[in-house]
Coordinates of C-alpha atoms and ligand atoms in Angstrom, one line a residue:
X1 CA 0.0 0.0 0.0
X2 CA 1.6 3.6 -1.0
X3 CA 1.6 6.4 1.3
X4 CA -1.5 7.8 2.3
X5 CA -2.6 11.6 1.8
X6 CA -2.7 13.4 5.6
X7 CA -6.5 13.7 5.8
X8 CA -8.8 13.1 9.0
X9 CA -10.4 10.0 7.2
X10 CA -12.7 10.2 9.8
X11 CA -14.5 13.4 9.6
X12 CA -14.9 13.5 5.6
X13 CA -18.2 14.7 4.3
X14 CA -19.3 15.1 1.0
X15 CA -17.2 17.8 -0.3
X16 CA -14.6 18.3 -2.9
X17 CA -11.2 18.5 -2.5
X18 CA -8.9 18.3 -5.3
X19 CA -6.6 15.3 -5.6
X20 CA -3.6 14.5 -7.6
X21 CA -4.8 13.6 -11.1
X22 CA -7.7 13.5 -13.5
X23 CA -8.6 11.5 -17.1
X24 CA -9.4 13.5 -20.0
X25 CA -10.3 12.4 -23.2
X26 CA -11.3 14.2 -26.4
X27 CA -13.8 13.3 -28.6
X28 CA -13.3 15.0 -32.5
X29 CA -13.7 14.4 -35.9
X30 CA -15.9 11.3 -35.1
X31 CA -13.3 9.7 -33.1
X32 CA -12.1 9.1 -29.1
X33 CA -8.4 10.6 -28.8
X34 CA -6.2 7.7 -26.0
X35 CA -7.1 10.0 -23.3
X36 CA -4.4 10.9 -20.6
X37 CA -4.2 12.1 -16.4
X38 CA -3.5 15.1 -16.2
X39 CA -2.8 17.4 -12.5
X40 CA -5.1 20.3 -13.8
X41 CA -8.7 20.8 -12.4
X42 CA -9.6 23.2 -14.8
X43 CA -11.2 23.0 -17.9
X44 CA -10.9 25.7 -20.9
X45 CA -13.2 25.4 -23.5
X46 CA -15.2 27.8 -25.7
X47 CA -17.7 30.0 -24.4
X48 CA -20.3 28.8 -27.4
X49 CA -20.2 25.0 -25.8
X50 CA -23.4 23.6 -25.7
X51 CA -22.9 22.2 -22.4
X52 CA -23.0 25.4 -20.7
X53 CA -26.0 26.7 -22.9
X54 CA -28.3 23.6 -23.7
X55 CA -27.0 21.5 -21.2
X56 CA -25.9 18.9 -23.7
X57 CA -23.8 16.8 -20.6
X58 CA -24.2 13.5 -18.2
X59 CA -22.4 12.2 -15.5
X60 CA -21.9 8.9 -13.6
X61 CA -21.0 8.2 -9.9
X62 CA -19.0 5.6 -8.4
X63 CA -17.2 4.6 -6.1
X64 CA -13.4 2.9 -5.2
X65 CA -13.2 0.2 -1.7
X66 CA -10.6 -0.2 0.4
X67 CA -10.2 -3.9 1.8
X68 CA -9.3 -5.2 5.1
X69 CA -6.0 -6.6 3.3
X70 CA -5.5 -2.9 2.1
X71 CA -6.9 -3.8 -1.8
X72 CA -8.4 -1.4 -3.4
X73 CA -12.2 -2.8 -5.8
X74 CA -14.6 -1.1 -7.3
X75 CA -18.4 -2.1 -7.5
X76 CA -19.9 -2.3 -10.9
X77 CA -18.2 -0.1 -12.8
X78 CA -19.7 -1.3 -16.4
X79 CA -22.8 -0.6 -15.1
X80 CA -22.0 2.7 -14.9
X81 CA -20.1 2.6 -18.2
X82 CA -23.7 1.2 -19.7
X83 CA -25.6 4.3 -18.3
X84 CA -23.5 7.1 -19.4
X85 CA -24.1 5.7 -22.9
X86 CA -27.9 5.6 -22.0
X87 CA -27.6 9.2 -21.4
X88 CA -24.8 9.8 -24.6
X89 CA -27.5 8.3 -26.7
X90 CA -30.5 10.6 -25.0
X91 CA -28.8 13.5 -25.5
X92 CA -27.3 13.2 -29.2
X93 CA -23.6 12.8 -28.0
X94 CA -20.6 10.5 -28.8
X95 CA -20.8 6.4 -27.0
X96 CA -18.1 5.7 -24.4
X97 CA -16.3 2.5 -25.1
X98 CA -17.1 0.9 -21.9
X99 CA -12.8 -0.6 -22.0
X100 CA -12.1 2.9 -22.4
X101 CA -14.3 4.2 -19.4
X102 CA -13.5 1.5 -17.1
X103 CA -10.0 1.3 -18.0
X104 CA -10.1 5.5 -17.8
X105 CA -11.6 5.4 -14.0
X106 CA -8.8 2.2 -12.9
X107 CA -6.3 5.1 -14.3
X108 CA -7.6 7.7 -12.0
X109 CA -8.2 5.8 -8.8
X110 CA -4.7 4.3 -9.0
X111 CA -2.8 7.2 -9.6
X112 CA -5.0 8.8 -6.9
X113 CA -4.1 5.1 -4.5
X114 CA -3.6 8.1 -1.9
X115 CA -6.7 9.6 -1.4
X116 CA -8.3 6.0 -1.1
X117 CA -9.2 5.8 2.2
X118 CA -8.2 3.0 4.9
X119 CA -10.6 0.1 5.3
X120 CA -12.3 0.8 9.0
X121 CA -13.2 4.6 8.7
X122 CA -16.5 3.8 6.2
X123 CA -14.7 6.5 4.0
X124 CA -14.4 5.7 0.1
X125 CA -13.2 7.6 -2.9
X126 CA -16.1 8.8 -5.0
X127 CA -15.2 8.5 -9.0
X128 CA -17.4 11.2 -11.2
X129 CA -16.8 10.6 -14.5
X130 CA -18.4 13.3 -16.8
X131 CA -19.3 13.8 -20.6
X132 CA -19.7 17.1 -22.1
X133 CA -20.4 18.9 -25.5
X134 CA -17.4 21.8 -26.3
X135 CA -16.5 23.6 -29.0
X136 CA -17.9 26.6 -31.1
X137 CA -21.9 26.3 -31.3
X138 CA -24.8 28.6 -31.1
X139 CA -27.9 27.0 -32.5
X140 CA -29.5 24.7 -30.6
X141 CA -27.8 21.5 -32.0
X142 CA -25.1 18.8 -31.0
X143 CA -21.5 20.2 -30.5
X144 CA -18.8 19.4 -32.8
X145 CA -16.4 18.2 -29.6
X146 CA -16.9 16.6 -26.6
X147 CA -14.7 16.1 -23.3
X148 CA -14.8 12.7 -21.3
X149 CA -13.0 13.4 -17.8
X150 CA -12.8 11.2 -14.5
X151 CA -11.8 13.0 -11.3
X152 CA -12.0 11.4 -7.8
X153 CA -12.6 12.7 -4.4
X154 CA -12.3 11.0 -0.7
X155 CA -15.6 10.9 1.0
X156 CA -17.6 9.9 4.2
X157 CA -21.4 9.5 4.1
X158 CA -23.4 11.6 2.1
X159 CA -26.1 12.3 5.1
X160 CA -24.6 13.3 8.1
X161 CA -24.5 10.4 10.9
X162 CA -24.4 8.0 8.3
X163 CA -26.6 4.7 9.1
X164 CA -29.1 6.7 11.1
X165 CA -32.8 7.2 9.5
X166 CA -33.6 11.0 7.9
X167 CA -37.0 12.5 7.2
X168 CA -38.0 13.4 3.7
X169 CA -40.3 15.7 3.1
X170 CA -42.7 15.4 -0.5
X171 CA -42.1 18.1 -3.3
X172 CA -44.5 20.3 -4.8
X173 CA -42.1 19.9 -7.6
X174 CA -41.1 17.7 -10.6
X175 CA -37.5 17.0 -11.3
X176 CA -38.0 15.2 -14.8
X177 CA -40.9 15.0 -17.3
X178 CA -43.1 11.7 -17.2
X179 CA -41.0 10.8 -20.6
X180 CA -38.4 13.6 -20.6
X181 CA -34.6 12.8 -18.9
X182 CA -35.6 11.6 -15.5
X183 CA -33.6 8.0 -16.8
X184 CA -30.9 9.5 -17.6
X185 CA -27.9 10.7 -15.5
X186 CA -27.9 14.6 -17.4
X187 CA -27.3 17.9 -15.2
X188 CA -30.8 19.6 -16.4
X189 CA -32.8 16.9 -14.2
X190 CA -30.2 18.3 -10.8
X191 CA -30.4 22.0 -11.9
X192 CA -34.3 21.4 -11.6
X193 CA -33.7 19.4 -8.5
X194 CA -31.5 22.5 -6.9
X195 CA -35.0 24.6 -5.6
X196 CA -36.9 21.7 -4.3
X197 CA -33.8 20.8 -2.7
X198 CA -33.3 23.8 -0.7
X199 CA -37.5 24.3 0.0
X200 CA -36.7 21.0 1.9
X201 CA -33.3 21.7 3.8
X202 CA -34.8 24.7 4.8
X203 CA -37.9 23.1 6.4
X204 CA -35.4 21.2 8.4
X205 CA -34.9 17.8 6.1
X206 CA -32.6 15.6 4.9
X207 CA -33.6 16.4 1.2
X208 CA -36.9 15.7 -0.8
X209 CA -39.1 12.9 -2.5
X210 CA -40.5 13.4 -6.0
X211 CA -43.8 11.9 -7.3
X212 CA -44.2 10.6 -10.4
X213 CA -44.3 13.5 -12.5
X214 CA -47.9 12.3 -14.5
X215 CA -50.2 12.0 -11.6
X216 CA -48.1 12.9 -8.7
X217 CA -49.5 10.1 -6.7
X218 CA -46.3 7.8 -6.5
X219 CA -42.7 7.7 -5.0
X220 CA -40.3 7.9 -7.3
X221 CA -37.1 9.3 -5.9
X222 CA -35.4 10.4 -2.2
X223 CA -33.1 13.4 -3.6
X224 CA -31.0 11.8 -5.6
X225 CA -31.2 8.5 -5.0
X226 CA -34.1 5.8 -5.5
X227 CA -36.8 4.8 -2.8
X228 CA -37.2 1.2 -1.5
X229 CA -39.9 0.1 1.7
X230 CA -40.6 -3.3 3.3
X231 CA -43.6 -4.5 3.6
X232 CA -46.0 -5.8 6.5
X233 CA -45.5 -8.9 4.7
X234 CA -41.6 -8.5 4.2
X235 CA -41.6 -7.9 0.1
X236 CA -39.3 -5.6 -0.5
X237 CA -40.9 -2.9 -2.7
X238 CA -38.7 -0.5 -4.9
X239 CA -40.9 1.7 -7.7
X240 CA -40.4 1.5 -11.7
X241 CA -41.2 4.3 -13.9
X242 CA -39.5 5.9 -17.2
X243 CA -38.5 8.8 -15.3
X244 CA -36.7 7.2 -12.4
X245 CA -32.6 7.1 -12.7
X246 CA -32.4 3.4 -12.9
X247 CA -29.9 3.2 -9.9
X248 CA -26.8 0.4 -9.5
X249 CA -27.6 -0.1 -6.2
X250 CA -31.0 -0.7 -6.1
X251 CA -30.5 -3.1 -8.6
X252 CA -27.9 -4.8 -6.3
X253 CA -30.3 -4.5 -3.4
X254 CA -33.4 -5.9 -5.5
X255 CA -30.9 -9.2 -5.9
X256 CA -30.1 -9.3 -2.6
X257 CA -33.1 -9.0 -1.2
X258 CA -34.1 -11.8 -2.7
X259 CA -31.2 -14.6 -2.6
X260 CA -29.2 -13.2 0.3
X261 CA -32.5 -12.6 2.5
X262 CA -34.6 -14.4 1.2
X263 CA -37.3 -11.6 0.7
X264 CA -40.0 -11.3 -1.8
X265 CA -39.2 -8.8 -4.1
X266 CA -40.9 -6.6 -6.6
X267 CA -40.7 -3.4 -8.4
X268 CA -43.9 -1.7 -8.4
X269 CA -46.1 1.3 -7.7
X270 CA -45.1 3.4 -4.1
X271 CA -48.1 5.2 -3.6
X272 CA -47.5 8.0 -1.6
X273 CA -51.5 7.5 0.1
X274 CA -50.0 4.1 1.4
X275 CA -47.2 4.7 3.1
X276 CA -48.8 1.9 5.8
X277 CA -48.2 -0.4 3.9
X278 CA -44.5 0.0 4.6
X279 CA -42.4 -1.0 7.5
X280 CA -39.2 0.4 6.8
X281 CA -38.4 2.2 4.3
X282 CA -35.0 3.7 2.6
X283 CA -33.3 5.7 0.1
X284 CA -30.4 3.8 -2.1
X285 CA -27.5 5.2 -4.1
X286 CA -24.1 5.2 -4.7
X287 CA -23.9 8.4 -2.6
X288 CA -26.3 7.6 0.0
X289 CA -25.8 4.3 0.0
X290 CA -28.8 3.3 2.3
X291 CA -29.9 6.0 4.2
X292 CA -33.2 4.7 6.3
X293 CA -35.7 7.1 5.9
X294 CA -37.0 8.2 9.3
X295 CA -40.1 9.7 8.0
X296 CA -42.0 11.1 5.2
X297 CA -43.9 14.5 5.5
X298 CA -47.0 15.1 3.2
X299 CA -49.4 17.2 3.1
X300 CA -48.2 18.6 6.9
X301 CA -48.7 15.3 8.5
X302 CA -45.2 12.9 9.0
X303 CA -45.6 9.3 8.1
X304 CA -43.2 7.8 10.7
X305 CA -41.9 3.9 9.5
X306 CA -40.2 1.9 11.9
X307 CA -38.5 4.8 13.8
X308 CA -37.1 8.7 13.5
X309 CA -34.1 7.2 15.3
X310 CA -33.7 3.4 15.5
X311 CA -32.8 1.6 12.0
X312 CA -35.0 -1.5 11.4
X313 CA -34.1 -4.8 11.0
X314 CA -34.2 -5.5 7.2
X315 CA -32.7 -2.5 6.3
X316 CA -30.0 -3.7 8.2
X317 CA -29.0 -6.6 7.1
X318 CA -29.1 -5.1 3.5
X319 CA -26.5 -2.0 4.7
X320 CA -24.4 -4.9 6.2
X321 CA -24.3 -7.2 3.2
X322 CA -24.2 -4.8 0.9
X323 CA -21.2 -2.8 2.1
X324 CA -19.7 -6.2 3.3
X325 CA -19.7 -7.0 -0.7
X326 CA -18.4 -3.6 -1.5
X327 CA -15.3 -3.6 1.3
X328 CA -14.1 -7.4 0.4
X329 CA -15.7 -8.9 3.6
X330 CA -18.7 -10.8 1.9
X331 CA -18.5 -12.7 -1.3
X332 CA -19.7 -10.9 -4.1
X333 CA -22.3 -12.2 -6.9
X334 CA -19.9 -12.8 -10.2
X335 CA -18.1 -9.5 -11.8
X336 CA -19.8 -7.2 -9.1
X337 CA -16.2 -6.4 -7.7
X338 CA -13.2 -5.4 -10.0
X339 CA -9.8 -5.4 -8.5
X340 CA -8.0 -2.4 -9.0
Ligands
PLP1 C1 -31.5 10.9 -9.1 C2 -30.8 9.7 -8.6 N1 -31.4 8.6 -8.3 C3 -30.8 7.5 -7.9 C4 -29.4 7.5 -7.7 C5 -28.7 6.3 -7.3 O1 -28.1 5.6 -8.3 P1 -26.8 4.7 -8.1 O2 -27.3 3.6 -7.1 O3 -26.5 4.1 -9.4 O4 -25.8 5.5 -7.5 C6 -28.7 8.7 -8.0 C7 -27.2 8.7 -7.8 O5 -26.5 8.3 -8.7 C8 -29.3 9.8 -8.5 O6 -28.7 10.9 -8.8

């Protein structure tokens, strides 16, 4: 193991920081350039890029493990290559090899071995790989260039306190159009996040849910990050809808729900009228990994699940095998985990 950067591993947040290198890649004349790391954190490109005026851009999220043996693994990562080129596609812009974006974020986190922090401190180094439309453009139209770039930050839990449950309140607002970009990972679905967002930190929670943006009668995301609830009858209950980011981990969780709990399992309607029906209930995400969710306020009353303060049982024993698959300590389903 190299030399680790002199940070309080313990204390992180969710902030950025700047760290030793970045990827960059260029996309031009119809073709991906190698790519390189370089130490700069600053981009120069032309004013006329249509990612600063159309929004023409995605992202992706992931993060880097360390192990108890001091390994480093990362969870997933071609699912994340496959859903940057959901969003490439959505938004008229150039296909990521997913070799190159894999191979591009294994270049990042191991020149940045550093700033991975030690197994024990629930720390991890967040990878945000990004996609964006440059060069000279006015009309509203594709760019002629693009920029892939990976940069990597050391992080501790997205919610402060970590594993203990957060209420939610419901927004007035819509995120994503019923068949708009909710699906895909593209800045214009956070930039219309960004007022709901502070409506509900202001009131005092941990961020807000969105209903379905047709009838506004279902759940269909915590902040940024997808809902899940257990049932009276233990089925665990995660919604499906075209304008839902289809996340990685609930994906994982849906699995192993079902073969490593032995849970029912089923993605289906949330309806925000029957929150009863629920147990517990949580919010999944690379970021937020599972954050219970303490409450839900609608309509000034606060649906309370299994606790404001005490984490139930089921969601539990998901946290603990699913971080025990992503820090080494559990065996993971086949090609989950990539060694870095
Ligand atoms: C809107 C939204 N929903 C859900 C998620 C969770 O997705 P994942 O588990 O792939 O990180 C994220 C974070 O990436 C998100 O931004």
């Amino acid at each position: 193991m190299s030399k680790l950067a002199n940070i309080d591993w313990g204390n992180l947040g969710f902030n950025y920081m700047q760290t030793d290198f970045r990827y960059v890649s260029t996309w031009k004349d119809g073709k991906w350039d190698e790519g390189e790391l370089v130490t700069d954190n600053k981009l120069s490109i032309s004013v006329a890029s249509t990612a600063l005026h159309y929004g023409q851009q995605c992202f992706e999220g992931l993060k880097a493990y360390r192990t108890k043996n001091g390994d480093i693994q990362l969870f997933r990562p071609y699912e994340n290559a496959k859903r940057i080129n959901l969003g490439a596609q959505r938004l008229l812009m150039p296909e990521i090899p997913e070799e190159k974006f894999v191979d591009a974020v294994l270049q990042v986190v191991r020149a940045n071995e550093a700033y991975v922090p030690p197994y024990g401190t629930g720390a991890t180094l967040y990878i945000r790989p990004l996609l964006i439309g440059v060069g000279d453009n006015i009309g509203v139209g594709p760019a002629p260039e693009y920029l892939f770039s990976v940069f990597c930050i050391p992080v501790g839990p997205y919610f402060k306190g970590g594993m203990t449950p957060v209420n939610f309140t419901v927004s007035d607002f819509d995120r994503a159009a019923p068949y708009g970009t909710g699906a895909a990972k593209v800045g214009g679905n956070y930039a219309a996040s960004l007022y709901s967002y502070h409506l509900a930190k202001k009131n005092g929670f941990g961020d807000c849910i969105y209903l379905d943006p047709l009838t506004h009668t279902k759940i269909e995301e915590v902040g940024s990050a997808n809902f899940f609830g257990i049932t009276l009858d233990d089925e665990f209950v995660t919604p499906k809808s075209p304008s839902i980011l289809p996340s990685i981990t609930k994906y994982s969780l849906l699995y192993l729900a079902k073969e490593n709990l032995g849970l029912k399992v089923a993605e289906r309607d949330a309806l925000i009228d029957n929150l009863k029906e629920f147990k517990e209930a949580g919010a999944c995400g690379t970021a937020a990994v599972i954050t219970p969710i303490g409450g839900i306020q609608y309509k000034g009353k606060l649906h309370v699940f299994h606790s404001e303060t005490e984490v139930g049982p089921n969601t539990t024993k998901l946290y603990n095998t699913l971080c025990g698959i992503q820090f080494g300590d559990l065996e993971a389903p086949a090609g989950w985990v990539i060694k870095v």
